[in-house]
Amino acid sequence: WWISMTLTLTLRGHVGFDSLPDQLVSKSVSQGFCFNILCVGETGIGKSSLMNTLFNTTFENEEVNHFQNTVYLRHRTYNLQESNVDLKLTIVDTVGFGDQVNKEESYKPIVDYIDTQFEHFLQEELKIKRSLHNYHDTRIHICLYFISPTGHSLKSLDLVTMKKLDSKVNLIPLIAKADTISKCELQKFKIKIMSELVSNGVQIYQFPTDDEAVTEINSTMNAHMPFAVVGSCEEVKVGNKLVRARQYPWGVVQENESHCDFVKLREMLIRVNMEDLREQTHTRHYELYRRCKLEEMGFKDTDTDTQPFSLHDIYVAKRKEFLAELQRSEEDMRQMFVNKVKETEAELKERERELHERFEQLKRVHQEEKRSLEQKRHELEEEMNSFSRRKVAAEALQAHMLQSSITHTIKKDKDKRK
């Protein structure tokens, strides 16, 4: 038994632990930060352009065609620095998403990639000698889902994919190329998207409102979702300075808030809520994956009234379970092998019987043909003997007639001499 008490005391002088936040900031800055962005959208919808505009730089980009057989994810990591703060940025692009005729499982490679990054982090945590302080965390912190500016409703592919992703990653929907529809249509399209997301149970990321410092701005920005964005890699001269914008015959579309929500997105994503996105990824999405995995391995939480579990007991139990499963698998394979051998033997016996019947049939046919040939040979021999007898008779008759003719001639000659 023990008793715990929590008391609040007033210090009589300066102690110094109020410098702890400064120590944490200094340590975090020295270690650097990582931030991983997943861009999901169809080919050519403007994912790369938005990333270039978002970080005000030009990332490597390889253009892809619309003839990809499958969806695959391409990731690139960049080291950025701003005011002595290092950021390891990873941008993951979904190549070929939405380009196939059969889009039934287009979301599967994306889900598998997110789970794989969770699994890598979990394996690092479970190591005996861990090094999480310098481990490159590749877990996805934010998923920007690009929606085509159709102005009507979400596609089935969009709804299915976002529903599969909302429990695994912080999801923010974006209306891409928002300069292609009017402001009135854009506002109606936003309302339509949010209505469909709610009716289909899709949970998108909400900017936190529990901190008084950002409650007002985050509440306002939550009402602007989904953000309508316009990205550009070209610089256009507006006034006396060059800005990233899109030049049209009728004017210039800039990054300012009167043209699109790009400034709001960058403000919320990078300047205000980046740390919350990282924290939500670890405390919510990764913890959900970790809990499910540990429960599959046999671990479970204990209540205050129960005894704490033993890792050794769990290991022994899982080992016995594994050996029993292995033995069952071995027995199943042995039985399967025996059944296969029996089936093969039965098949071979059936083949042998068929061959024997075929051989007997051919043998009978051969004997019948042999008898038929013997009979024909006997008939031919009879015909030949008959022909020989007739030939002898004919020759004898011919010789007799010749002898008679000679005798008659001789007699006539004698008669003439007389």
PDB file of N, CA and C in Angstrom, residues 282-347:
ATOM      1  N   HIS A 282       1.742  10.594 -34.484  1.00  0.00           N
ATOM      2  CA  HIS A 282       2.339   9.671 -33.512  1.00  0.00           C
ATOM      3  C   HIS A 282       1.313   9.202 -32.478  1.00  0.00           C
ATOM      4  N   THR A 283       0.539  10.107 -31.926  1.00  0.00           N
ATOM      5  CA  THR A 283      -0.333   9.752 -30.803  1.00  0.00           C
ATOM      6  C   THR A 283      -1.654   9.129 -31.231  1.00  0.00           C
ATOM      7  N   ARG A 284      -2.062   9.360 -32.462  1.00  0.00           N
ATOM      8  CA  ARG A 284      -3.366   8.845 -32.905  1.00  0.00           C
ATOM      9  C   ARG A 284      -3.215   7.721 -33.931  1.00  0.00           C
ATOM     10  N   HIS A 285      -2.660   8.047 -35.079  1.00  0.00           N
ATOM     11  CA  HIS A 285      -2.635   7.062 -36.165  1.00  0.00           C
ATOM     12  C   HIS A 285      -1.610   5.956 -35.905  1.00  0.00           C
ATOM     13  N   TYR A 286      -0.412   6.350 -35.490  1.00  0.00           N
ATOM     14  CA  TYR A 286       0.591   5.316 -35.228  1.00  0.00           C
ATOM     15  C   TYR A 286       0.204   4.475 -34.014  1.00  0.00           C
ATOM     16  N   GLU A 287      -0.337   5.095 -32.972  1.00  0.00           N
ATOM     17  CA  GLU A 287      -0.742   4.343 -31.782  1.00  0.00           C
ATOM     18  C   GLU A 287      -1.843   3.340 -32.102  1.00  0.00           C
ATOM     19  N   LEU A 288      -2.744   3.705 -33.014  1.00  0.00           N
ATOM     20  CA  LEU A 288      -3.785   2.764 -33.436  1.00  0.00           C
ATOM     21  C   LEU A 288      -3.161   1.562 -34.132  1.00  0.00           C
ATOM     22  N   TYR A 289      -2.205   1.824 -35.031  1.00  0.00           N
ATOM     23  CA  TYR A 289      -1.523   0.723 -35.715  1.00  0.00           C
ATOM     24  C   TYR A 289      -0.725  -0.116 -34.729  1.00  0.00           C
ATOM     25  N   ARG A 290      -0.031   0.563 -33.816  1.00  0.00           N
ATOM     26  CA  ARG A 290       0.809  -0.144 -32.841  1.00  0.00           C
ATOM     27  C   ARG A 290      -0.050  -1.021 -31.932  1.00  0.00           C
ATOM     28  N   ARG A 291      -1.193  -0.502 -31.472  1.00  0.00           N
ATOM     29  CA  ARG A 291      -2.057  -1.266 -30.588  1.00  0.00           C
ATOM     30  C   ARG A 291      -2.580  -2.521 -31.286  1.00  0.00           C
ATOM     31  N   CYS A 292      -3.006  -2.368 -32.522  1.00  0.00           N
ATOM     32  CA  CYS A 292      -3.518  -3.529 -33.259  1.00  0.00           C
ATOM     33  C   CYS A 292      -2.429  -4.576 -33.453  1.00  0.00           C
ATOM     34  N   LYS A 293      -1.220  -4.141 -33.759  1.00  0.00           N
ATOM     35  CA  LYS A 293      -0.119  -5.083 -33.972  1.00  0.00           C
ATOM     36  C   LYS A 293       0.241  -5.803 -32.682  1.00  0.00           C
ATOM     37  N   LEU A 294       0.323  -5.078 -31.583  1.00  0.00           N
ATOM     38  CA  LEU A 294       0.677  -5.701 -30.310  1.00  0.00           C
ATOM     39  C   LEU A 294      -0.411  -6.654 -29.838  1.00  0.00           C
ATOM     40  N   GLU A 295      -1.668  -6.317 -30.091  1.00  0.00           N
ATOM     41  CA  GLU A 295      -2.747  -7.233 -29.736  1.00  0.00           C
ATOM     42  C   GLU A 295      -2.666  -8.504 -30.560  1.00  0.00           C
ATOM     43  N   GLU A 296      -2.261  -8.384 -31.827  1.00  0.00           N
ATOM     44  CA  GLU A 296      -2.067  -9.576 -32.649  1.00  0.00           C
ATOM     45  C   GLU A 296      -0.936 -10.443 -32.108  1.00  0.00           C
ATOM     46  N   MET A 297       0.065  -9.803 -31.496  1.00  0.00           N
ATOM     47  CA  MET A 297       1.198 -10.547 -30.943  1.00  0.00           C
ATOM     48  C   MET A 297       0.884 -11.150 -29.573  1.00  0.00           C
ATOM     49  N   GLY A 298      -0.274 -10.836 -29.002  1.00  0.00           N
ATOM     50  CA  GLY A 298      -0.668 -11.425 -27.729  1.00  0.00           C
ATOM     51  C   GLY A 298      -0.525 -10.507 -26.537  1.00  0.00           C
ATOM     52  N   PHE A 299      -0.069  -9.278 -26.727  1.00  0.00           N
ATOM     53  CA  PHE A 299       0.055  -8.343 -25.614  1.00  0.00           C
ATOM     54  C   PHE A 299      -1.305  -7.738 -25.295  1.00  0.00           C
ATOM     55  N   LYS A 300      -1.484  -7.376 -24.032  1.00  0.00           N
ATOM     56  CA  LYS A 300      -2.724  -6.741 -23.617  1.00  0.00           C
ATOM     57  C   LYS A 300      -2.457  -5.866 -22.396  1.00  0.00           C
ATOM     58  N   ASP A 301      -3.285  -4.862 -22.237  1.00  0.00           N
ATOM     59  CA  ASP A 301      -3.160  -3.972 -21.096  1.00  0.00           C
ATOM     60  C   ASP A 301      -3.727  -4.642 -19.843  1.00  0.00           C
ATOM     61  N   THR A 302      -3.191  -4.239 -18.695  1.00  0.00           N
ATOM     62  CA  THR A 302      -3.656  -4.791 -17.413  1.00  0.00           C
ATOM     63  C   THR A 302      -4.376  -3.707 -16.617  1.00  0.00           C
ATOM     64  N   ASP A 303      -5.372  -4.134 -15.883  1.00  0.00           N
ATOM     65  CA  ASP A 303      -6.091  -3.221 -15.002  1.00  0.00           C
ATOM     66  C   ASP A 303      -5.345  -3.109 -13.670  1.00  0.00           C
ATOM     67  N   THR A 304      -5.804  -2.184 -12.846  1.00  0.00           N
ATOM     68  CA  THR A 304      -5.167  -1.975 -11.536  1.00  0.00           C
ATOM     69  C   THR A 304      -5.416  -3.155 -10.604  1.00  0.00           C
ATOM     70  N   ASP A 305      -6.520  -3.908 -10.837  1.00  0.00           N
ATOM     71  CA  ASP A 305      -6.856  -5.023  -9.959  1.00  0.00           C
ATOM     72  C   ASP A 305      -6.194  -6.334 -10.363  1.00  0.00           C
ATOM     73  N   THR A 306      -5.561  -6.344 -11.533  1.00  0.00           N
ATOM     74  CA  THR A 306      -4.952  -7.583 -12.015  1.00  0.00           C
ATOM     75  C   THR A 306      -3.436  -7.500 -11.901  1.00  0.00           C
ATOM     76  N   GLN A 307      -2.824  -8.656 -11.933  1.00  0.00           N
ATOM     77  CA  GLN A 307      -1.368  -8.716 -11.865  1.00  0.00           C
ATOM     78  C   GLN A 307      -0.765  -8.292 -13.204  1.00  0.00           C
ATOM     79  N   PRO A 308       0.361  -7.612 -13.184  1.00  0.00           N
ATOM     80  CA  PRO A 308       1.008  -7.251 -14.450  1.00  0.00           C
ATOM     81  C   PRO A 308       1.446  -8.498 -15.210  1.00  0.00           C
ATOM     82  N   PHE A 309       1.381  -8.425 -16.542  1.00  0.00           N
ATOM     83  CA  PHE A 309       1.716  -9.586 -17.343  1.00  0.00           C
ATOM     84  C   PHE A 309       3.236  -9.737 -17.439  1.00  0.00           C
ATOM     85  N   SER A 310       3.645 -10.936 -17.737  1.00  0.00           N
ATOM     86  CA  SER A 310       5.066 -11.257 -17.882  1.00  0.00           C
ATOM     87  C   SER A 310       5.400 -11.436 -19.349  1.00  0.00           C
ATOM     88  N   LEU A 311       6.440 -10.760 -19.800  1.00  0.00           N
ATOM     89  CA  LEU A 311       6.871 -10.909 -21.184  1.00  0.00           C
ATOM     90  C   LEU A 311       7.343 -12.327 -21.454  1.00  0.00           C
ATOM     91  N   HIS A 312       7.972 -12.946 -20.421  1.00  0.00           N
ATOM     92  CA  HIS A 312       8.439 -14.320 -20.610  1.00  0.00           C
ATOM     93  C   HIS A 312       7.268 -15.278 -20.792  1.00  0.00           C
ATOM     94  N   ASP A 313       6.206 -15.085 -19.988  1.00  0.00           N
ATOM     95  CA  ASP A 313       5.034 -15.949 -20.131  1.00  0.00           C
ATOM     96  C   ASP A 313       4.386 -15.776 -21.499  1.00  0.00           C
ATOM     97  N   ILE A 314       4.313 -14.522 -21.940  1.00  0.00           N
ATOM     98  CA  ILE A 314       3.736 -14.269 -23.266  1.00  0.00           C
ATOM     99  C   ILE A 314       4.597 -14.915 -24.343  1.00  0.00           C
ATOM    100  N   TYR A 315       5.924 -14.808 -24.183  1.00  0.00           N
ATOM    101  CA  TYR A 315       6.819 -15.421 -25.164  1.00  0.00           C
ATOM    102  C   TYR A 315       6.641 -16.932 -25.195  1.00  0.00           C
ATOM    103  N   VAL A 316       6.576 -17.549 -23.989  1.00  0.00           N
ATOM    104  CA  VAL A 316       6.412 -19.007 -23.926  1.00  0.00           C
ATOM    105  C   VAL A 316       5.071 -19.417 -24.543  1.00  0.00           C
ATOM    106  N   ALA A 317       4.012 -18.658 -24.209  1.00  0.00           N
ATOM    107  CA  ALA A 317       2.693 -18.993 -24.750  1.00  0.00           C
ATOM    108  C   ALA A 317       2.665 -18.851 -26.272  1.00  0.00           C
ATOM    109  N   LYS A 318       3.250 -17.752 -26.787  1.00  0.00           N
ATOM    110  CA  LYS A 318       3.284 -17.551 -28.231  1.00  0.00           C
ATOM    111  C   LYS A 318       4.147 -18.594 -28.910  1.00  0.00           C
ATOM    112  N   ARG A 319       5.245 -19.017 -28.200  1.00  0.00           N
ATOM    113  CA  ARG A 319       6.109 -20.046 -28.790  1.00  0.00           C
ATOM    114  C   ARG A 319       5.358 -21.374 -28.880  1.00  0.00           C
ATOM    115  N   LYS A 320       4.628 -21.727 -27.805  1.00  0.00           N
ATOM    116  CA  LYS A 320       3.829 -22.952 -27.848  1.00  0.00           C
ATOM    117  C   LYS A 320       2.763 -22.864 -28.931  1.00  0.00           C
ATOM    118  N   GLU A 321       2.136 -21.713 -29.011  1.00  0.00           N
ATOM    119  CA  GLU A 321       1.116 -21.542 -30.046  1.00  0.00           C
ATOM    120  C   GLU A 321       1.723 -21.660 -31.439  1.00  0.00           C
ATOM    121  N   PHE A 322       2.909 -21.070 -31.602  1.00  0.00           N
ATOM    122  CA  PHE A 322       3.577 -21.147 -32.899  1.00  0.00           C
ATOM    123  C   PHE A 322       3.972 -22.583 -33.236  1.00  0.00           C
ATOM    124  N   LEU A 323       4.525 -23.317 -32.227  1.00  0.00           N
ATOM    125  CA  LEU A 323       4.921 -24.703 -32.471  1.00  0.00           C
ATOM    126  C   LEU A 323       3.708 -25.569 -32.783  1.00  0.00           C
ATOM    127  N   ALA A 324       2.593 -25.315 -32.046  1.00  0.00           N
ATOM    128  CA  ALA A 324       1.373 -26.077 -32.331  1.00  0.00           C
ATOM    129  C   ALA A 324       0.866 -25.779 -33.735  1.00  0.00           C
ATOM    130  N   GLU A 325       0.901 -24.503 -34.104  1.00  0.00           N
ATOM    131  CA  GLU A 325       0.478 -24.131 -35.454  1.00  0.00           C
ATOM    132  C   GLU A 325       1.412 -24.738 -36.495  1.00  0.00           C
ATOM    133  N   LEU A 326       2.720 -24.739 -36.175  1.00  0.00           N
ATOM    134  CA  LEU A 326       3.682 -25.346 -37.085  1.00  0.00           C
ATOM    135  C   LEU A 326       3.429 -26.840 -37.246  1.00  0.00           C
ATOM    136  N   GLN A 327       3.125 -27.523 -36.113  1.00  0.00           N
ATOM    137  CA  GLN A 327       2.847 -28.954 -36.173  1.00  0.00           C
ATOM    138  C   GLN A 327       1.568 -29.225 -36.967  1.00  0.00           C
ATOM    139  N   ARG A 328       0.554 -28.378 -36.750  1.00  0.00           N
ATOM    140  CA  ARG A 328      -0.680 -28.546 -37.517  1.00  0.00           C
ATOM    141  C   ARG A 328      -0.422 -28.341 -39.010  1.00  0.00           C
ATOM    142  N   SER A 329       0.391 -27.340 -39.312  1.00  0.00           N
ATOM    143  CA  SER A 329       0.707 -27.097 -40.719  1.00  0.00           C
ATOM    144  C   SER A 329       1.473 -28.274 -41.312  1.00  0.00           C
ATOM    145  N   GLU A 330       2.402 -28.821 -40.501  1.00  0.00           N
ATOM    146  CA  GLU A 330       3.172 -29.973 -40.978  1.00  0.00           C
ATOM    147  C   GLU A 330       2.266 -31.178 -41.211  1.00  0.00           C
ATOM    148  N   GLU A 331       1.335 -31.418 -40.278  1.00  0.00           N
ATOM    149  CA  GLU A 331       0.397 -32.518 -40.450  1.00  0.00           C
ATOM    150  C   GLU A 331      -0.495 -32.307 -41.664  1.00  0.00           C
ATOM    151  N   ASP A 332      -0.935 -31.060 -41.827  1.00  0.00           N
ATOM    152  CA  ASP A 332      -1.772 -30.757 -42.996  1.00  0.00           C
ATOM    153  C   ASP A 332      -0.996 -30.989 -44.293  1.00  0.00           C
ATOM    154  N   MET A 333       0.279 -30.566 -44.295  1.00  0.00           N
ATOM    155  CA  MET A 333       1.087 -30.761 -45.495  1.00  0.00           C
ATOM    156  C   MET A 333       1.350 -32.237 -45.735  1.00  0.00           C
ATOM    157  N   ARG A 334       1.601 -32.993 -44.644  1.00  0.00           N
ATOM    158  CA  ARG A 334       1.827 -34.432 -44.802  1.00  0.00           C
ATOM    159  C   ARG A 334       0.569 -35.113 -45.329  1.00  0.00           C
ATOM    160  N   GLN A 335      -0.584 -34.763 -44.754  1.00  0.00           N
ATOM    161  CA  GLN A 335      -1.832 -35.348 -45.218  1.00  0.00           C
ATOM    162  C   GLN A 335      -2.111 -34.953 -46.661  1.00  0.00           C
ATOM    163  N   MET A 336      -1.810 -33.704 -46.974  1.00  0.00           N
ATOM    164  CA  MET A 336      -1.991 -33.242 -48.345  1.00  0.00           C
ATOM    165  C   MET A 336      -1.080 -34.026 -49.308  1.00  0.00           C
ATOM    166  N   PHE A 337       0.169 -34.302 -48.837  1.00  0.00           N
ATOM    167  CA  PHE A 337       1.095 -35.066 -49.665  1.00  0.00           C
ATOM    168  C   PHE A 337       0.591 -36.496 -49.869  1.00  0.00           C
ATOM    169  N   VAL A 338       0.098 -37.110 -48.771  1.00  0.00           N
ATOM    170  CA  VAL A 338      -0.433 -38.475 -48.877  1.00  0.00           C
ATOM    171  C   VAL A 338      -1.623 -38.510 -49.832  1.00  0.00           C
ATOM    172  N   ASN A 339      -2.517 -37.545 -49.686  1.00  0.00           N
ATOM    173  CA  ASN A 339      -3.678 -37.492 -50.582  1.00  0.00           C
ATOM    174  C   ASN A 339      -3.249 -37.288 -52.030  1.00  0.00           C
ATOM    175  N   LYS A 340      -2.243 -36.452 -52.194  1.00  0.00           N
ATOM    176  CA  LYS A 340      -1.756 -36.209 -53.554  1.00  0.00           C
ATOM    177  C   LYS A 340      -1.138 -37.466 -54.144  1.00  0.00           C
ATOM    178  N   VAL A 341      -0.379 -38.217 -53.314  1.00  0.00           N
ATOM    179  CA  VAL A 341       0.215 -39.470 -53.785  1.00  0.00           C
ATOM    180  C   VAL A 341      -0.876 -40.472 -54.153  1.00  0.00           C
ATOM    181  N   LYS A 342      -1.913 -40.561 -53.296  1.00  0.00           N
ATOM    182  CA  LYS A 342      -3.003 -41.478 -53.596  1.00  0.00           C
ATOM    183  C   LYS A 342      -3.715 -41.085 -54.885  1.00  0.00           C
ATOM    184  N   GLU A 343      -3.958 -39.792 -55.040  1.00  0.00           N
ATOM    185  CA  GLU A 343      -4.596 -39.331 -56.264  1.00  0.00           C
ATOM    186  C   GLU A 343      -3.735 -39.642 -57.481  1.00  0.00           C
ATOM    187  N   THR A 344      -2.415 -39.446 -57.331  1.00  0.00           N
ATOM    188  CA  THR A 344      -1.512 -39.733 -58.449  1.00  0.00           C
ATOM    189  C   THR A 344      -1.491 -41.223 -58.760  1.00  0.00           C
ATOM    190  N   GLU A 345      -1.446 -42.069 -57.709  1.00  0.00           N
ATOM    191  CA  GLU A 345      -1.465 -43.510 -57.926  1.00  0.00           C
ATOM    192  C   GLU A 345      -2.759 -43.948 -58.602  1.00  0.00           C
ATOM    193  N   ALA A 346      -3.875 -43.420 -58.135  1.00  0.00           N
ATOM    194  CA  ALA A 346      -5.149 -43.761 -58.761  1.00  0.00           C
ATOM    195  C   ALA A 346      -5.186 -43.318 -60.213  1.00  0.00           C
ATOM    196  N   GLU A 347      -4.637 -42.148 -60.467  1.00  0.00           N
ATOM    197  CA  GLU A 347      -4.596 -41.658 -61.841  1.00  0.00           C
ATOM    198  C   GLU A 347      -3.705 -42.535 -62.712  1.00  0.00           C
TER     199      GLU A 347
END
